[in-house]
Amino acid sequence: MKNVEKYSRGYFMPPVQSLKWTEKEYITKAPIWCSVDLRDGNQALIIPMSLEEKLEYFQMLVDLGFKEIEVGFPAASETEYAFLRKLIEEDLIPDDVTIQVLTQAREHIIKRTFESLVGAKKAVVHVYNSTSVAQRDQVFRKSKEEIIAIAVKGAELLKKYAAETPGNFQFQYSPESFTGTEIEFSLEICNRVIDIWNPTADDKIIINLPATVSMSMPHVYASQIEYMSDHLKARDNVILSVHPHNDRGTGVADTELALLAGADRVEGTLFGNGERTGNVDIVTLALNMYSHGVDPKLNFEKLPAIIKKYERLTRMTVHERQPYAGELVFTAFSGSHQDAIAKGMKWRENEVRDFWTVPYLPIDPHDIGRQYEGDIIRINSQSGKGGVAYILQQTYGIDLPQEMREGFGYHVKDVSDQSHKELSPEEIYDLFMQEYVNISTPVEYVSFKYTENGEYNAAVTIKVDGEEITCRGKGNGRFDAISNALKEHLQLEYTDLTYNEHALTIGSSSQAISYVGIRAKDGQVYWGSGIDTDIMVSSIKGLFSVINKVLTK
């Protein structure tokens, strides 16, 4: 590509190597989660949520288990201010939930923010100022000392107004654009703020290190976090928070490695909504932990319903390939994938295992409210016999014999290919019924009788061209005798007669389904199927179905 020379790596590595995080295998416990959907996410919407919509969204976050929720920038607009006042005055905030508000390090904004918080049971007041080289040089045109002065003044003002305002407040500071700030300067400015707030074990503060713009590979961000964690003052009394954005598509990786590197807390949004490419997706983070057997302390057991509400309130859509949440992320169209999943699911029915190990499915879709039927395996022209058989078995209880699956699988693939579309379970069922079940032309089954005297003698009444005819045959069983009667009357030659059957439904009017296969004179194998409330009649109808297929080939 042209102009590559205009780009440089605008981030800063720590002055000493920080790689202890590489020795850890996985995240062993959930962080403190803080949803910023109602502030960072909401400000990025084409149409921001109304007060009523924000109230509904807030309740959804509470129901999911969030204990910290950033509810807005109350000094920014009357809607934001009114929303916060309604939460406090109408006692809509559960006792175990802490709200968070954002403010710039400017006195009139801080003053207005504390006015909005009067009477709050507990609130985090989050003050920030931008610290990066680009922001200092291009936006504020201020020196490092002047940038520090802004942060110091903001920290002092938070102490001042908190002391004057009824409520219970915790302080948070962010060096905005941390990833573009010299790491030593980030440490210096954060430590200056810590000195002012003087945190204790009973009154901890939050230092938030945002990837306001993602600028590096994830391991660099992790090294930056580890360096800060190792060198912040009063570290035991500081909650180290991260707020990653997704500009490089690495928001989840940035966050996971940051947690390994010492972060205690994560700010993010559901499904990654936010400015530009969005914030880190808390759903993905939480379910990644879940897939490793770690309780994320958030409840996504009804994920489809959460998605539906999220899309209605935000007017955003969850992409079909969004991890865990997307409509297609557990779906297999490929024949080999479908076959492996179907066999894996069948294996689990007969094996007792402590851990989930089904091929291609990192977690059990049922655990997040997804259905197997028509959701995990879907059928198009790329699908195989295993997937088609799985759909029929899971949705309709039709358990095709292995030998029958290939022919029907190819038939379904051909129909999908010619129609250029995915086939629904209903369409697959209809194809099976049309192609195999109770075929009654040109020879229709009417009735049968048999007698047993050392061998079976069968009398089978059939209808051909509207005329009823009775044909007779002998065999070593009822079905064999009926088969021989049809062979002789219709002058058919076939071998390797095979059939099996099973109950299709349960109850007094239950139906049985039979599958009948024969090898015709030309060597080709044909299959038919019969359904009836009488198991014997279902087998006879299956035989008629396959014979009619031979007669009309």
XYZ file of C-alpha atoms in Angstrom:
553
model
C 0.000 0.000 0.000
C 1.068 3.580 -0.583
C 2.056 6.056 2.143
C 3.054 3.411 4.655
C 5.980 5.585 5.687
C 3.601 8.175 7.184
C 2.678 5.806 10.023
C 4.771 5.111 13.094
C 4.221 3.268 16.344
C 2.763 5.961 18.572
C 2.775 3.989 21.792
C 5.397 3.766 24.531
C 6.894 0.613 26.009
C 7.705 0.555 29.737
C 11.299 1.471 30.621
C 11.816 -1.959 32.171
C 10.660 -5.342 30.931
C 7.234 -6.272 32.309
C 6.407 -9.838 31.331
C 5.293 -11.620 34.501
C 1.817 -11.843 32.993
C 3.130 -14.284 30.355
C 3.583 -16.925 33.054
C -0.170 -17.096 33.713
C -2.327 -19.556 31.783
C -5.798 -18.074 32.128
C -7.928 -15.607 34.094
C -8.876 -17.315 37.344
C -11.607 -15.009 38.653
C -14.022 -12.420 37.377
C -12.921 -8.792 37.492
C -15.060 -5.990 38.824
C -17.312 -5.289 35.855
C -18.437 -1.754 35.103
C -20.915 -1.290 32.292
C -20.465 1.963 30.392
C -23.361 1.266 28.011
C -25.430 4.164 29.309
C -22.625 6.711 28.887
C -19.902 5.667 26.449
C -22.232 3.371 24.531
C -25.165 5.774 24.522
C -23.134 8.744 23.285
C -22.101 6.678 20.239
C -25.661 5.872 19.153
C -27.118 7.561 16.087
C -30.211 8.215 18.183
C -29.292 8.262 21.901
C -31.691 6.507 24.228
C -34.554 8.409 25.780
C -34.945 8.622 29.536
C -37.463 5.757 29.514
C -35.189 3.626 27.340
C -32.226 4.297 29.614
C -34.301 3.233 32.618
C -35.189 -0.047 30.915
C -31.581 -0.610 29.887
C -30.377 0.142 33.418
C -32.737 -2.490 34.810
C -31.470 -5.012 32.259
C -27.891 -4.373 33.395
C -28.927 -4.860 37.017
C -30.685 -8.112 36.123
C -27.540 -9.348 34.371
C -25.572 -8.888 37.577
C -23.597 -5.670 37.042
C -22.617 -4.114 40.365
C -21.121 -0.956 38.853
C -22.911 0.970 36.113
C -21.803 4.244 34.567
C -25.089 6.045 34.062
C -23.970 9.121 32.181
C -22.309 12.506 31.997
C -24.904 14.437 34.034
C -23.429 17.864 33.360
C -23.619 17.302 29.588
C -27.392 17.477 29.081
C -30.712 17.783 30.849
C -31.679 14.224 29.825
C -28.545 12.853 31.483
C -29.149 14.951 34.605
C -32.846 14.018 34.809
C -32.065 10.335 34.364
C -29.645 10.364 37.285
C -32.030 12.284 39.531
C -34.823 9.846 38.765
C -32.627 6.884 39.697
C -31.734 8.475 43.033
C -35.043 10.111 43.992
C -37.200 7.116 43.090
C -34.803 4.687 44.789
C -34.271 2.666 41.599
C -30.688 1.704 42.404
C -30.339 -1.572 44.338
C -28.287 -1.385 47.517
C -25.562 -3.601 46.053
C -25.194 -1.540 42.845
C -22.895 1.474 42.537
C -23.583 4.080 39.901
C -20.776 5.948 38.167
C -20.753 9.369 36.516
C -18.184 11.042 34.308
C -16.884 14.583 34.565
C -14.133 16.640 33.004
C -11.558 18.196 35.342
C -13.273 21.598 35.187
C -14.853 23.192 38.236
C -18.263 24.198 36.871
C -18.733 20.695 35.421
C -17.600 19.026 38.653
C -19.948 21.267 40.640
C -22.899 20.380 38.413
C -21.990 16.694 38.635
C -22.138 16.685 42.424
C -25.458 18.538 42.317
C -26.830 15.641 40.283
C -25.561 13.155 42.882
C -27.136 14.590 46.022
C -28.449 11.726 48.132
C -26.691 8.932 46.226
C -26.191 5.836 48.387
C -22.904 5.181 46.628
C -21.454 6.676 43.478
C -18.141 6.650 41.658
C -17.180 10.099 40.407
C -14.902 9.610 37.423
C -12.726 12.574 36.517
C -10.403 12.604 33.524
C -8.104 14.729 31.444
C -6.207 13.847 28.305
C -2.488 13.184 28.638
C -1.165 11.894 25.297
C 1.522 13.549 23.241
C -0.940 14.188 20.411
C -3.547 15.756 22.704
C -0.985 17.857 24.573
C 0.615 19.187 21.395
C -2.361 19.504 19.052
C -5.495 20.029 21.141
C -4.513 21.661 24.419
C -1.086 23.041 23.474
C 0.065 22.557 27.049
C 3.230 21.260 28.675
C 3.438 18.192 30.883
C 3.424 20.407 33.958
C 0.249 22.142 32.815
C -1.442 18.786 32.123
C -0.481 17.596 35.610
C -1.936 20.796 37.042
C -5.290 20.036 35.399
C -5.369 16.548 36.943
C -4.283 17.822 40.367
C -6.911 20.550 40.345
C -9.601 18.071 39.297
C -8.618 15.691 42.087
C -8.719 18.488 44.651
C -12.127 19.669 43.434
C -13.559 16.157 43.782
C -12.478 16.095 47.438
C -13.903 19.566 48.002
C -17.352 18.948 46.503
C -17.643 15.439 47.920
C -17.178 16.889 51.403
C -19.952 19.412 50.748
C -22.466 17.025 49.119
C -24.768 14.544 50.887
C -23.962 11.074 49.612
C -21.328 8.382 49.569
C -18.625 8.870 46.921
C -15.656 6.982 45.538
C -13.122 8.669 43.255
C -11.807 7.509 39.894
C -9.158 9.095 37.700
C -8.338 8.373 34.050
C -5.372 9.698 32.095
C -7.411 9.746 28.895
C -5.471 8.559 25.815
C -3.215 6.554 28.134
C -1.985 4.393 25.255
C -0.489 7.428 23.509
C 1.143 8.785 26.667
C 4.715 8.209 27.766
C 4.496 5.498 30.387
C 6.630 7.384 32.931
C 4.429 10.445 32.537
C 1.284 8.343 33.014
C 2.772 6.988 36.218
C 3.759 10.439 37.431
C 0.339 12.005 36.875
C -1.533 9.048 38.410
C 0.704 9.084 41.472
C 0.114 12.821 41.913
C -3.632 12.155 41.959
C -3.149 9.270 44.420
C -1.201 11.587 46.731
C -4.135 14.000 46.835
C -6.785 11.371 47.442
C -4.670 9.383 49.926
C -6.635 6.123 49.631
C -6.996 3.631 52.470
C -8.115 0.027 52.734
C -11.595 1.253 53.686
C -11.675 4.042 51.111
C -10.071 2.752 47.920
C -9.805 4.766 44.740
C -9.892 3.684 41.097
C -7.132 4.415 38.604
C -8.460 3.693 35.130
C -6.006 3.229 32.246
C -7.991 3.439 29.021
C -6.980 2.301 25.580
C -8.917 5.333 24.379
C -7.464 4.517 20.990
C -5.969 1.067 20.577
C -2.451 1.663 19.243
C -0.403 -1.473 19.895
C -0.500 -5.221 19.903
C -2.137 -6.660 23.033
C 1.107 -7.740 24.687
C 2.316 -4.132 24.696
C -0.829 -2.961 26.500
C -0.365 -5.799 28.999
C 3.220 -4.710 29.641
C 2.065 -1.129 30.181
C -0.586 -2.288 32.663
C 1.866 -4.496 34.523
C 4.389 -1.649 34.802
C 1.737 0.706 36.170
C 0.470 -1.949 38.581
C 3.970 -2.514 39.900
C 4.783 1.174 40.366
C 1.572 2.940 41.432
C 1.631 4.340 44.945
C -0.612 2.761 47.591
C -1.243 -0.126 45.195
C -3.108 -2.196 47.798
C -5.627 0.631 48.127
C -5.958 1.273 44.396
C -8.389 -0.585 42.150
C -6.638 -0.768 38.781
C -9.163 -0.493 35.965
C -8.948 -0.768 32.172
C -11.209 0.679 29.512
C -10.152 -0.753 26.123
C -11.517 0.325 22.770
C -11.431 -1.875 19.705
C -9.729 0.206 16.993
C -7.360 -2.618 16.049
C -9.938 -5.352 16.566
C -8.049 -6.527 19.646
C -10.200 -5.128 22.442
C -10.925 -8.538 23.962
C -7.293 -9.648 23.725
C -6.095 -6.326 25.174
C -8.421 -6.767 28.134
C -7.670 -10.404 28.813
C -3.920 -9.804 28.812
C -4.398 -6.682 30.946
C -6.213 -8.803 33.524
C -3.308 -11.236 33.543
C -1.019 -8.227 34.005
C -2.711 -6.968 37.167
C -5.914 -5.139 36.250
C -8.723 -5.582 38.788
C -11.611 -3.987 36.933
C -12.989 -3.724 33.388
C -15.134 -1.007 31.830
C -16.937 -2.088 28.678
C -20.296 -2.517 26.984
C -22.650 -5.249 25.881
C -21.678 -6.440 22.405
C -18.943 -3.785 22.179
C -21.062 -0.736 21.414
C -19.170 2.567 21.573
C -17.311 5.235 19.639
C -15.687 4.217 16.342
C -15.145 0.436 16.464
C -16.575 0.388 19.964
C -15.633 -0.552 23.504
C -14.539 -3.996 24.554
C -17.414 -6.488 24.489
C -18.174 -7.641 28.018
C -20.367 -10.492 26.750
C -17.428 -12.016 24.896
C -15.064 -11.469 27.813
C -17.462 -13.051 30.291
C -18.268 -16.076 28.149
C -14.607 -16.598 27.296
C -14.054 -16.975 31.044
C -17.105 -19.229 31.279
C -15.646 -21.488 28.564
C -12.624 -22.002 30.840
C -14.791 -23.040 33.776
C -14.591 -19.664 35.545
C -17.807 -18.043 36.790
C -17.922 -14.535 35.233
C -20.446 -13.356 37.862
C -22.726 -12.102 35.055
C -25.763 -14.025 33.833
C -26.100 -14.540 30.086
C -28.257 -17.674 30.311
C -31.000 -15.975 28.257
C -28.761 -14.379 25.662
C -31.301 -14.321 22.772
C -33.719 -12.282 24.914
C -30.896 -9.924 25.933
C -29.974 -9.403 22.277
C -33.580 -8.652 21.376
C -33.878 -6.010 24.104
C -30.453 -4.529 23.305
C -31.324 -4.149 19.620
C -34.689 -2.557 20.403
C -33.291 -0.017 22.855
C -30.101 0.923 20.995
C -31.336 0.474 17.411
C -28.067 -1.355 16.816
C -27.778 -4.916 15.510
C -25.675 -7.790 16.782
C -23.664 -9.171 13.886
C -24.360 -12.749 12.808
C -20.731 -13.653 13.556
C -20.437 -11.830 16.900
C -18.784 -14.291 19.322
C -21.352 -16.303 21.298
C -24.184 -13.870 20.502
C -24.338 -13.952 16.711
C -27.125 -15.884 15.037
C -24.665 -18.071 13.131
C -21.801 -18.590 15.595
C -22.938 -22.047 16.684
C -24.262 -22.966 13.260
C -22.611 -25.523 10.985
C -23.409 -25.612 7.268
C -20.368 -27.678 6.269
C -21.063 -31.374 5.954
C -17.966 -32.501 7.855
C -18.676 -30.048 10.689
C -22.286 -31.164 10.890
C -21.281 -34.808 10.995
C -18.768 -34.183 13.800
C -21.267 -32.176 15.859
C -24.026 -34.750 15.384
C -21.703 -37.583 16.406
C -20.405 -35.575 19.349
C -23.916 -34.901 20.604
C -24.831 -38.572 20.187
C -21.653 -39.605 22.019
C -22.587 -37.415 24.978
C -25.923 -39.228 25.288
C -24.091 -42.471 26.013
C -20.993 -41.256 27.840
C -20.688 -39.625 31.250
C -18.135 -36.820 31.073
C -17.380 -33.995 33.478
C -16.416 -31.533 30.766
C -17.955 -30.255 27.557
C -15.949 -31.478 24.541
C -18.310 -31.472 21.544
C -16.404 -30.730 18.304
C -16.760 -27.172 16.949
C -18.849 -25.984 19.918
C -16.689 -24.182 22.543
C -19.593 -24.074 24.996
C -22.944 -25.811 25.222
C -25.336 -23.490 23.329
C -28.135 -24.493 25.722
C -26.257 -22.752 28.549
C -26.887 -19.360 26.940
C -30.401 -20.039 25.723
C -29.657 -21.265 22.210
C -31.574 -24.221 20.773
C -30.102 -27.240 18.984
C -33.041 -27.702 16.650
C -32.519 -25.614 13.528
C -29.986 -23.443 15.329
C -26.786 -25.445 15.652
C -27.017 -27.344 12.364
C -28.579 -25.610 9.363
C -28.852 -26.945 5.870
C -27.735 -25.536 2.538
C -25.899 -26.814 -0.527
C -22.702 -27.276 1.529
C -24.343 -29.540 4.064
C -23.884 -33.268 4.410
C -25.837 -36.365 5.240
C -25.049 -36.146 8.953
C -26.512 -32.676 9.292
C -29.667 -33.554 7.397
C -30.179 -36.676 9.502
C -29.543 -34.696 12.691
C -32.229 -32.142 11.798
C -34.805 -34.879 11.146
C -33.914 -36.732 14.335
C -33.819 -33.673 16.644
C -36.861 -31.924 15.231
C -39.150 -34.759 14.152
C -37.812 -37.915 15.804
C -37.005 -39.508 12.424
C -33.838 -41.581 12.929
C -32.682 -42.494 9.428
C -30.602 -45.661 9.033
C -26.974 -44.924 8.192
C -27.369 -46.543 4.769
C -30.316 -44.284 3.918
C -28.683 -40.990 4.881
C -26.372 -40.520 1.936
C -29.061 -40.657 -0.746
C -31.385 -38.296 1.074
C -28.473 -35.991 1.927
C -27.588 -35.629 -1.743
C -31.221 -34.996 -2.601
C -31.439 -32.182 -0.046
C -28.145 -30.665 -1.266
C -29.433 -30.685 -4.849
C -32.668 -28.936 -3.891
C -30.789 -26.302 -1.877
C -28.262 -25.789 -4.677
C -30.920 -25.367 -7.360
C -33.035 -23.021 -5.229
C -29.961 -21.087 -3.980
C -31.225 -20.953 -0.439
C -30.993 -22.476 3.001
C -33.638 -25.092 3.763
C -35.645 -24.944 6.972
C -36.347 -28.062 9.069
C -39.927 -27.938 7.785
C -38.731 -27.974 4.171
C -36.365 -30.876 4.861
C -39.207 -32.802 6.495
C -41.472 -32.127 3.515
C -38.773 -33.341 1.115
C -38.390 -36.551 3.102
C -42.133 -37.158 3.153
C -42.443 -36.515 -0.590
C -39.425 -38.576 -1.561
C -39.829 -41.626 0.681
C -42.966 -41.902 2.787
C -46.199 -43.794 2.009
C -45.727 -43.631 -1.769
C -48.881 -45.145 -3.277
C -48.441 -44.935 -7.044
C -48.487 -46.831 -9.281
C -49.242 -49.597 -6.736
C -51.353 -48.740 -3.691
C -51.553 -50.848 -0.552
C -55.091 -51.744 0.540
C -54.923 -54.565 3.113
C -53.308 -57.878 3.984
C -54.137 -61.185 5.625
C -51.892 -64.064 6.562
C -52.027 -67.594 7.922
C -49.296 -69.544 9.620
C -48.818 -73.265 9.075
C -45.136 -74.031 9.376
C -44.595 -71.090 7.061
C -46.385 -67.797 6.522
C -48.960 -67.419 3.743
C -49.898 -63.851 2.861
C -52.770 -62.437 0.832
C -52.123 -58.816 -0.086
C -54.782 -56.631 -1.643
C -53.406 -53.878 -3.858
C -54.921 -51.277 -6.153
C -53.512 -50.641 -9.621
C -55.170 -48.165 -11.972
C -58.232 -48.113 -9.741
C -58.643 -51.912 -9.740
C -58.192 -53.970 -6.591
C -56.175 -57.153 -6.974
C -55.189 -59.794 -4.427
C -51.772 -61.383 -4.758
C -50.402 -64.253 -2.658
C -47.009 -65.384 -1.449
C -45.150 -67.481 1.099
C -42.190 -66.747 3.348
C -40.463 -67.311 6.650
C -42.302 -64.414 8.232
C -45.219 -62.105 7.574
C -43.131 -59.391 5.973
C -41.160 -61.869 3.876
C -44.391 -63.479 2.663
C -45.854 -60.101 1.668
C -42.614 -59.196 -0.133
C -42.683 -62.472 -2.073
C -46.336 -61.933 -3.034
C -45.511 -58.512 -4.522
C -42.390 -59.810 -6.262
C -44.336 -62.574 -7.998
C -47.341 -60.497 -8.999
C -45.350 -57.462 -10.182
C -42.575 -59.619 -11.677
C -39.911 -57.744 -9.738
C -36.447 -58.959 -8.918
C -34.677 -57.554 -5.854
C -32.439 -58.816 -3.088
C -30.998 -57.749 0.267
C -34.361 -56.799 1.695
C -33.732 -54.911 4.931
C -35.957 -52.931 7.219
C -36.115 -51.429 10.672
C -38.595 -49.347 12.549
C -39.121 -47.277 15.674
C -41.878 -45.380 17.416
C -42.338 -41.912 16.036
C -44.638 -40.571 18.736
C -45.749 -41.614 22.199
C -49.314 -42.261 23.335
C -52.401 -44.311 22.573
C -52.484 -43.042 18.983
C -48.725 -43.247 18.559
C -47.250 -43.699 15.103
C -44.440 -45.930 13.976
C -42.038 -45.301 11.125
C -40.327 -48.010 9.100
C -37.415 -47.818 6.696
C -37.165 -50.424 3.931
C -34.244 -50.937 1.586
C -33.817 -53.268 -1.414
C -31.198 -53.898 -4.087
C -32.825 -53.894 -7.518
C -31.875 -56.030 -10.509
C -29.628 -53.231 -11.811
C -27.635 -53.340 -8.547
C -28.866 -49.978 -7.298
C -30.120 -49.693 -3.714
C -33.506 -48.047 -3.160
C -35.136 -46.877 0.057
C -38.697 -46.222 1.096
C -40.462 -45.408 4.329
C -43.862 -46.000 5.846
C -45.732 -44.328 8.678
C -48.769 -45.822 10.404
C -50.198 -46.403 13.855
C -49.704 -50.148 13.263
C -46.034 -51.154 13.204
C -46.658 -53.949 10.690
C -48.644 -51.698 8.384
C -45.915 -49.049 8.573
C -43.412 -51.684 7.369
C -45.728 -52.758 4.532
C -46.219 -49.127 3.472
C -42.443 -48.712 3.527
C -42.132 -51.727 1.238
C -44.735 -50.317 -1.134
C -42.890 -46.984 -1.106
C -39.599 -48.536 -2.177
C -41.232 -50.803 -4.772
C -43.008 -47.797 -6.286
C -39.676 -45.980 -6.489
C -38.229 -48.941 -8.434
C -41.255 -49.098 -10.717
C -41.056 -45.379 -11.536
C -37.267 -45.004 -11.842
